[in-house]
Every structure is written in structure tokens, then in C-alpha cells.
Coordinates of C-alpha atoms and ligand atoms in Angstrom, one line a residue:
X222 CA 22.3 15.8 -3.2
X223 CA 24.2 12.9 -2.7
X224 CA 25.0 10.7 0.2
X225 CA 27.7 9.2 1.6
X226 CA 28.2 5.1 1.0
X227 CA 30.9 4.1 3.3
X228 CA 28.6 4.5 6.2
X229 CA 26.9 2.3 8.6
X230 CA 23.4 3.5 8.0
X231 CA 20.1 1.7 10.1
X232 CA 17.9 -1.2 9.2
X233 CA 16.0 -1.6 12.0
X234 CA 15.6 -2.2 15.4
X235 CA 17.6 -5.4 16.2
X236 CA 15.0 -7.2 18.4
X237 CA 12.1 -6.8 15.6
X238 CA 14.4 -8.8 13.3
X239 CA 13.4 -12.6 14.5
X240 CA 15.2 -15.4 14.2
X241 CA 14.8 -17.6 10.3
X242 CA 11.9 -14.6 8.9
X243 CA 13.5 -12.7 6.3
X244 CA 13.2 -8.7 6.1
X245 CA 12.8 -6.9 2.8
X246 CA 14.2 -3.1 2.9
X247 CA 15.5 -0.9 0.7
X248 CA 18.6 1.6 1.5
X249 CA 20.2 4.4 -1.1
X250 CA 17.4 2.7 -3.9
X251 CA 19.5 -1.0 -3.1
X252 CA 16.9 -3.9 -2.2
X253 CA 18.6 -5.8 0.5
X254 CA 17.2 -9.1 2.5
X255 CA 18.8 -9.4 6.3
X256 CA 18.1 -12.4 8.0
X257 CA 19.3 -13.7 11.4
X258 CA 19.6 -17.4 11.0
X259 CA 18.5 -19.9 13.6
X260 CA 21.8 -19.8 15.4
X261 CA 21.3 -16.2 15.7
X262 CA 24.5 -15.5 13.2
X263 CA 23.0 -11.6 11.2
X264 CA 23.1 -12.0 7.5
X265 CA 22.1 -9.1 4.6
X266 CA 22.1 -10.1 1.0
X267 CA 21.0 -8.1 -2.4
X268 CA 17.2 -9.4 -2.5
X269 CA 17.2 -10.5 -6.3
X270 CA 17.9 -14.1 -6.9
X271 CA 20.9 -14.1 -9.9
X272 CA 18.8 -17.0 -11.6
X273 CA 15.4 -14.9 -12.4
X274 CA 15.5 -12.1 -10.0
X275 CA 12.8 -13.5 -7.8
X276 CA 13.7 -11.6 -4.3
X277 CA 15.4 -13.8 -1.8
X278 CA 13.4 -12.1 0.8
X279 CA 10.4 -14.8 0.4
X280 CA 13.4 -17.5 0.4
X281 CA 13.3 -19.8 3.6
X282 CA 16.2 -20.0 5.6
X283 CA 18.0 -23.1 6.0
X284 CA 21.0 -23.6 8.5
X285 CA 23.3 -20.4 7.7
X286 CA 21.9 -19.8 4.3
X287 CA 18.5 -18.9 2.1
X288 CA 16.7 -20.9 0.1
X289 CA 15.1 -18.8 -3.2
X290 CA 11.5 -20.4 -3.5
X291 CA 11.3 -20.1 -7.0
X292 CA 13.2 -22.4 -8.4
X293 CA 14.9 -23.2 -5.2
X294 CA 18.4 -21.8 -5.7
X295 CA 20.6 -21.8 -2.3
X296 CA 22.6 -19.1 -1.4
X297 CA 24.8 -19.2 1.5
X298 CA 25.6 -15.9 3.8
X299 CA 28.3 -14.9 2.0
X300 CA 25.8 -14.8 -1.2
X301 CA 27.2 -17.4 -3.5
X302 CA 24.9 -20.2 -4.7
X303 CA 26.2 -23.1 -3.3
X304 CA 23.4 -25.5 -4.7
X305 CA 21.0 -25.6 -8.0
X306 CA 18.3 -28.5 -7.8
X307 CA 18.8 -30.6 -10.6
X308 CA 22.0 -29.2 -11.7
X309 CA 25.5 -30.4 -10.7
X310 CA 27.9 -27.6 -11.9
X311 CA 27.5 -24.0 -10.4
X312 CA 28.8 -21.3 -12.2
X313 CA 31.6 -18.9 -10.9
X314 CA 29.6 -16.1 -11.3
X315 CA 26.3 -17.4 -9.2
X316 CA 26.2 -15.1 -6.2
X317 CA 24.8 -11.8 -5.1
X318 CA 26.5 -8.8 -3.2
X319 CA 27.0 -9.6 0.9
X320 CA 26.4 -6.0 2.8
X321 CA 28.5 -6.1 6.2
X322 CA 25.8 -5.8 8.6
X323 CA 26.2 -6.0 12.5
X324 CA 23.7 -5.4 15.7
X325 CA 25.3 -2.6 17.8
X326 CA 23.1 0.0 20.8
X327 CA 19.9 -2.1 19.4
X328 CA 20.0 -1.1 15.9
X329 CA 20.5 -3.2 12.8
X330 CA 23.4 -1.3 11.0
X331 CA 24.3 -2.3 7.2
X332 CA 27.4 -1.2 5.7
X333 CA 26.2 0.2 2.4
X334 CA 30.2 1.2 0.8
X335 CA 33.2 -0.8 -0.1
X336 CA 33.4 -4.0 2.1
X337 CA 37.0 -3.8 3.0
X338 CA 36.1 -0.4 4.2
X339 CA 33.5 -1.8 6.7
X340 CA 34.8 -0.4 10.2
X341 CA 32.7 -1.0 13.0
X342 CA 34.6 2.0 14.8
X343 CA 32.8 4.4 12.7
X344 CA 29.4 3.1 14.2
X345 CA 27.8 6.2 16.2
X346 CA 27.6 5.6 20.2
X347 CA 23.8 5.7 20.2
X348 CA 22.2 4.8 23.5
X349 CA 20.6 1.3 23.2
X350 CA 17.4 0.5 24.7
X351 CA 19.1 -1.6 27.1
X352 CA 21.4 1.0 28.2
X353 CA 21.8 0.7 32.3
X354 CA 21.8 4.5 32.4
X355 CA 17.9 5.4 30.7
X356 CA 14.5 4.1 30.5
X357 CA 14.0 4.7 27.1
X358 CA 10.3 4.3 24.5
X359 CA 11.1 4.1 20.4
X360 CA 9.6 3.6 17.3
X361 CA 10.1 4.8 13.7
X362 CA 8.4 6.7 11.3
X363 CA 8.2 6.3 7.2
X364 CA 8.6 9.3 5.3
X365 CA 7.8 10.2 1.6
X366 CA 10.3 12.6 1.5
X367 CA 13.9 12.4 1.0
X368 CA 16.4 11.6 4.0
X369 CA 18.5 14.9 3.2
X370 CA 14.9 17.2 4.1
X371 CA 14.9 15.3 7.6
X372 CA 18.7 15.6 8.1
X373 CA 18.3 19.5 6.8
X374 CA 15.5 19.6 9.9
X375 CA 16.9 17.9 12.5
X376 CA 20.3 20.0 11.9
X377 CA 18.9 23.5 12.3
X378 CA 16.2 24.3 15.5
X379 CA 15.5 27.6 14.6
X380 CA 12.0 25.6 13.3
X381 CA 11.4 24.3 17.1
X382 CA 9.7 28.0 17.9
X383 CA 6.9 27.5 14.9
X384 CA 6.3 24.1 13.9
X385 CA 7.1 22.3 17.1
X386 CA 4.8 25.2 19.7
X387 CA 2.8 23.2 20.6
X388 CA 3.9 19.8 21.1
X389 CA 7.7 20.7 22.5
X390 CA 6.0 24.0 23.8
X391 CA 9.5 25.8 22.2
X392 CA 9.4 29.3 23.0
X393 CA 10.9 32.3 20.7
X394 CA 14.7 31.6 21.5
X395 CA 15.2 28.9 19.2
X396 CA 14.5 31.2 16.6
X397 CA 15.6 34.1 18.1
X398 CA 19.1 33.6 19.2
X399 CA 22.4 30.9 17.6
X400 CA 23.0 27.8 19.2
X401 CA 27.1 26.7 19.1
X402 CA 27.9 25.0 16.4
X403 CA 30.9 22.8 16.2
X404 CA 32.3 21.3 13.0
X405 CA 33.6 17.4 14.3
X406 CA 35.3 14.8 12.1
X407 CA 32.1 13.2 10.9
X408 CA 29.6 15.8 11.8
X409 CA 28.3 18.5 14.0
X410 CA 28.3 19.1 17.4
X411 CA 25.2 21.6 18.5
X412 CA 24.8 23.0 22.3
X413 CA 22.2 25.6 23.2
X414 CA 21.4 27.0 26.5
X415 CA 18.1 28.8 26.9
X416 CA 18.3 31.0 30.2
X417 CA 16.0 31.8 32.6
X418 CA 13.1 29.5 31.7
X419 CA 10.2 27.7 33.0
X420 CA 10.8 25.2 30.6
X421 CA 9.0 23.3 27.7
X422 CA 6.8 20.6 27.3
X423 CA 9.3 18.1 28.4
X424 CA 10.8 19.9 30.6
X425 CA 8.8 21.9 33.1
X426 CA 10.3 24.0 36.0
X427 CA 8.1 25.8 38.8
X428 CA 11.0 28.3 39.2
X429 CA 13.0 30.2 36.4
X430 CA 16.3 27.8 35.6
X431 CA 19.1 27.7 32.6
X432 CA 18.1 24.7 30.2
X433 CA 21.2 22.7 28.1
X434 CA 21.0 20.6 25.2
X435 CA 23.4 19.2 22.7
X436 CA 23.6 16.6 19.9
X437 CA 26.3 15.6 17.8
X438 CA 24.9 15.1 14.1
X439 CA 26.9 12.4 12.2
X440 CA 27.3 10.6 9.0
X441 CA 25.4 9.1 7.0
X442 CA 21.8 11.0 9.4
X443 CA 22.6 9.9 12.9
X444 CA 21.8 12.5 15.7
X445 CA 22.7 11.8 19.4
X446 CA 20.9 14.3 21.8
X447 CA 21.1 15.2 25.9
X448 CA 21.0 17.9 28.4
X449 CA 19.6 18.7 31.4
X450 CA 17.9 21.6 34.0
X451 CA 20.6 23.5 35.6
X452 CA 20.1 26.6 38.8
X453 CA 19.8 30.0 37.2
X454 CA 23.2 31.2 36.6
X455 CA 24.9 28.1 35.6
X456 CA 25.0 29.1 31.9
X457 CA 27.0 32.3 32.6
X458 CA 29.0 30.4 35.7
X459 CA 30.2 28.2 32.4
X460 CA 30.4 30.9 29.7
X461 CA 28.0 28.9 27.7
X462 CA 29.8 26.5 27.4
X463 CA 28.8 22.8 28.4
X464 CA 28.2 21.8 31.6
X465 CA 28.5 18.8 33.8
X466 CA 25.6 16.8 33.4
X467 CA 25.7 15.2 36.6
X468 CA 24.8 18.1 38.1
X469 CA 21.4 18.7 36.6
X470 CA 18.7 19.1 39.0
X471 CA 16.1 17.9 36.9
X472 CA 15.9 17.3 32.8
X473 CA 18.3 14.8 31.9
X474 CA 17.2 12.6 28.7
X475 CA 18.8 11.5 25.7
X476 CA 17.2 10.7 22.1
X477 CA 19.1 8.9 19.7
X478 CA 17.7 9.2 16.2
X479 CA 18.8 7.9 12.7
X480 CA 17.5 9.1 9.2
X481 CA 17.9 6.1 6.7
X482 CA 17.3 6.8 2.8
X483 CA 15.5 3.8 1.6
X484 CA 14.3 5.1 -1.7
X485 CA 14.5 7.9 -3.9
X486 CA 11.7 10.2 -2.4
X487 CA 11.4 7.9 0.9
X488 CA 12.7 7.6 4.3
X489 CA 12.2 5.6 7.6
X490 CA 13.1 7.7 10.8
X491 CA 14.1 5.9 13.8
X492 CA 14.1 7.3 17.2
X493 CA 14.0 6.9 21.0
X494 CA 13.3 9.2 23.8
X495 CA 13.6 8.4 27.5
X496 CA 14.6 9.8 31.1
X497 CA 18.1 9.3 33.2
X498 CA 17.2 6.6 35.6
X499 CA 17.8 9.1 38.4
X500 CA 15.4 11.9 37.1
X501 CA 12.4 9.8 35.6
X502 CA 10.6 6.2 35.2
X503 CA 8.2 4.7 32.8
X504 CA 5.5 6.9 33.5
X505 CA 7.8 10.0 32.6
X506 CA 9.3 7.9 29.4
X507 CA 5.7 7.0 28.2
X508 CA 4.9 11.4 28.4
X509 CA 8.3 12.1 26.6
X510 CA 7.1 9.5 24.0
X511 CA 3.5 11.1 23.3
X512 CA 5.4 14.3 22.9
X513 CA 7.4 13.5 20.4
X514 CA 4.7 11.5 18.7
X515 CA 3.0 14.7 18.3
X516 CA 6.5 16.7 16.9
X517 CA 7.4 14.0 14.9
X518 CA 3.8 14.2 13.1
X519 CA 4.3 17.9 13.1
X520 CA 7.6 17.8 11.4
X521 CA 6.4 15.0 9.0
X522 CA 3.5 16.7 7.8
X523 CA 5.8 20.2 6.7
X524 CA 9.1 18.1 5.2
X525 CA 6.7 15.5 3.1
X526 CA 4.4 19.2 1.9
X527 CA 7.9 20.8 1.5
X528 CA 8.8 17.5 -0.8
X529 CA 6.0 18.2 -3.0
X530 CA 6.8 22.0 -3.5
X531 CA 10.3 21.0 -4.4
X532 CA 8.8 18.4 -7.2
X533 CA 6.6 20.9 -8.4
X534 CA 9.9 23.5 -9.1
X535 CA 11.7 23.2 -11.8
X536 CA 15.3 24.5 -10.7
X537 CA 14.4 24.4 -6.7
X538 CA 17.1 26.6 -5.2
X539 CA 17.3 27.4 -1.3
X540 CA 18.3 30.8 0.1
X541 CA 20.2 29.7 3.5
X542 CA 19.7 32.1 6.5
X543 CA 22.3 31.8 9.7
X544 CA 20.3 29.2 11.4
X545 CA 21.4 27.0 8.3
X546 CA 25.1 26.6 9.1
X547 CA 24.8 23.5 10.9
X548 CA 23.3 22.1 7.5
X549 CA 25.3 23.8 5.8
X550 CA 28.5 22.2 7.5
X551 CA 27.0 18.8 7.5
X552 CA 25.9 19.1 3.8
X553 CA 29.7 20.1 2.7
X554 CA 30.9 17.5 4.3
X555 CA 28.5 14.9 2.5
X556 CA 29.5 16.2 -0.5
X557 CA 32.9 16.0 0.1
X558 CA 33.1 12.3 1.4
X559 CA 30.7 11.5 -1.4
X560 CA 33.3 13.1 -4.2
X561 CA 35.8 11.2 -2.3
X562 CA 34.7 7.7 -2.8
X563 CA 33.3 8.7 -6.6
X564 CA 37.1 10.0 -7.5
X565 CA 38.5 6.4 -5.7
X566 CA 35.9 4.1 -7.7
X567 CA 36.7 6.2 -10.6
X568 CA 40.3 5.4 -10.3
X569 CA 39.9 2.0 -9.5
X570 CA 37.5 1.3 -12.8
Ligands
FES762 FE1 15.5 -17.8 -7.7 FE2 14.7 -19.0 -9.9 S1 14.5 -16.9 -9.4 S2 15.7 -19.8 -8.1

């Protein structure tokens, strides 16, 4: 499986990153340093020093630039050595790949394709943690697993109704009957109403209600998920189709997530959970959070056994079912992008 590179994929969460401390990651297998200087100005370099591949990312940063302390090399943010101690002439080709990188709904996001490619329109609308509209918790989560098992997971719910039972407290439907799923330019849309319900774990009703959710799923692992409580009836008074969210009685949260391969068979998992102002505070945020705590471990602990199986098989093929054609959608469409840019860098070699 491949991914796609011209992508804006996450780093981090942007108020970890403090100002003049370096951060080592890895994305696609690439070792990257981002730095945000003491101006504030973001900066993401390859983390191997062009002189003797020491990593940059225990350099120290001086005014816009980073300092290698090895041998003290000094690159500036555009990656180009613009001083060697000791040495007056610096050779043309003394720098190291720049990676676009930007802050944007309190993420980190590195561009990881061609540089003139770099469009910050293609940046998912996450909701930030600042965002007037929710009180939102977050955190992350590693992974030894690769990113394309969580995308696979998080793109078909049918698995809500047995591995997420107890935590979400998903009843039978999920498995039982199709969610709508949309094909978008860079994605998925997914929308679900379960009718005549009591509710989950996050969202509990004394009386029987119709529950909506939705998510768009986008490129490169970037899933953006809402919905609400709704009077009994409202799913057939909108033919299943979705309604206005406004009008929820109770319910209303959004999660963004982002999946982020950082190496071959590892992924970080980045996520945040919180209510609508109007329909919950902290104390609501801080349940939602030890919910998903509990899922997320759930999910973690079949994709990473799942990884092993698929090491252990020589040949691993899947056998999709019709739950699968959300992933099967989203997978095409990788595959497509990612032939795309191998056929232009193959023309352009
Ligand atoms: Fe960086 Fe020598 S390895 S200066």
C-alpha cells in the first residue's frame, strides 16, 4: 500500500512545539527536525546534517537557523549551510531538503510532496482546540502498526458493535445495517442514523430518540466527525438524509482525528473529542475523553495483533465484505493519487 505525498500530513500538536527546542519525527520513513525559532517563525528540515549525518535535531537554534553540534555546521531555515567553522568557502551543494510546514486548527502540518505543490487550501477544516464553538480534550497515541490498518478501521464502523461494546456501548446496528457512503474529491463522506435509541455511552437518552453522525475521511488519514440527538422521527421526516444540526436536542460533539505514518510498521494517532458549548462543559469533555481512552486502547490492541498476523503471512490477502466500501473508496483513491505523482516524477527524471 502506498500513500499519497502531496499531502499535508500532522506533526504534532502546535502548542507542544516550544519555542528554540528542536523535535525529531519521522513521517513516510523521512527523519525531519521542526523547530519554531525564537521569533516564533515554524521551520522543518531533513534531520541529517550533509557534513557527517549527525541529526540536526540535537543542533541549537540560533536566530532563524540551527546550529549542528557536531562539528558546528549552520543551516539556515531554508536548509542551506550558510556557515562552516574554520572554513571560508561553502559548497553549492551544502544544504538539506526544507519540508513546507505551517500551524493551522492546532496541528503542526508538514508538507511531505513536491514543494511547489504545497497548497495550504488542501489543509482539512479540523476543529482546533481553540475553536469558539467546542470545549474540546486531546491527545495522541503511537502505534506499531501501519497508518493504512488505522485508516482501514476508522473508515468502516461495522467494528463499533464488537470491539468498541463496551467502551462506546455500540449496539448491533453498526454491524447490522449500511451507513451512506459518499465518494468526495479527496475522501469519503459517511452519515449514519441509528433510530429509535437510548443511546451509547456518549450519548445517553432517557427516552427513545434518532441518533446522527457523519465524518468526512480525507487524504493523506484525516477524519472529521459530528452529529447530534434528534426527536424520534426526524430520521424518516429527512429521508435519512442529514439533518440540521442546530436542532439537536442533546449530543452534539465533534472529534477531529489524523493518522500519520511515521515509519514503516509505526503510526502516531492524533485526536480530540469534546461537546458543543451549548450541550456540554468540561466535566462532559473530561467523560467523552475517558471513553475514547478506553476505545482507542481497544482498537489499538486488535490493529497492532492484526499487524502481527499480517507479518506472519506470507501473501496476506483480505476478502472485503460490504461494510468495506468506504475503505475501499478511500484505498482506490490513494492508489490513484499515489500512481499520479509516481508517473509525474517519472516523467520529470
Ligand atoms: Fe554536522 Fe559535522 S555532522 S557538523
Amino acid at each position: 500500500m502506498s500513500y499519497v505525498r502531496n499531502a499535508w500530513y500532522v506533526a504534532g500538536w502546535s502548542h507542544e512545539l516550544a519555542k528554540e527546542i528542536p523535535l525529531a519525527l519521522s513521517i513516510l520513513g523521512e527523519r525531519i527536525v521542526v523547530w519554531r525559532s525564537a521569533s516564533g517563525t515554524l521551520n522543518a528540515l531533513e534531520d541529517r546534517c550533509i557534513h557527517r549525518l549527525a541529526p540536526l535535531s540535537l543542533g541549537r537554534c540560533e536566530g532563524e537557523g540551527l546550529r549542528c553540534m557536531y562539528h558546528g555546521l549552520l543551516f539556515n531555515r531554508e536548509g542551506r549551510v550558510v556557515e562552516i567553522p574554520g572554513q571560508e568557502s561553502i559548497p553549492p551543494k551544502a544544504h538539506v531538503r526544507r519540508y513546507p510546514v505551517v500551524d493551522r486548527h492546532s496541528w503542526t502540518w508538514i508538507w511531505m510532496g513536491d514543494e511547489d505543490k504545497a497548497d495550504e487550501n488542501l489543509i482539512p477544516s479540523a476543529v482546533g482546540l481553540d475553536h469558539p464553538d467546542y470545549i474540546l480534550g486531546h491527545g495522541h497515541l503511537d502505534y506499531a502498526a501501519e497508518a493504512r490498518l488505522i485508516n482501514d478501521n476508522l473508515l468502516d464502523f461495522s467494528h463499533l458493535t464488537f470491539v468498541h461494546a463496551n467502551s462506546f456501548g455500540a449496539g448491533p446496528q453498526f454491524a447490522e445495517t449500511q451507513a451512506r457512503i459518499t465518494p468526495l474529491d479527496r475522501g469519503i463522506r459517511y452519515e449514519r442514523w441509528i433510530e429509535n435509541t437510548l443511546g451509547s455511552s456518549s450519548r445517553k437518552s432517557d427516552v427513545p430518540m434518532d441518533s446522527f453522525m457523519t465524518y468526512d475521511f480525507l487524504i493523506p488519514g484525516i477524519l472529521l466527525m459530528t452529529g447530534g440527538v434528534f426527536p424520534l422521527g426526524t430520521a424518516s421526516a429527512f429521508e435519512h438524509g442529514p439533518p440540521d444540526l442546530s436542532k439537536a436536542v442533546s449530543g452534539v460533539t465533534f472529534t477531529s482525528q489524523a493518522v500519520t505514518p511515521m515509519r514503516d510498521k509505526n503510526a502516531r494517532y492524533f485526536f480530540s473529542w469534546g461537546p458543543r458549548y451549548d450541550q456540554g462543559d468540561a466535566d462532559v469533555r473530561d467523560r467523552l475523553m475517558g471513553i475514547a481512552a478506553q476505545a482507542f486502547a481497544e482498537d489499538k490492541e486488535m490493529i497492532e495483533a492484526q499487524q502481527r498476523v499480517i507479518d506472519d503471512t506470507a501473501d496476506a490477502q483480505i476478502m472485503p465484505t460490504t461494510h468495506d466500501r468506504g475503505v475501499t473508496l478511500f484505498n482506490r483513491l490513494v492508489d490513484k493519487l499515489a500512481r499520479q505523482e509516481e508517473g509525474i516524477s517519472k516523467q520529470a527524471a
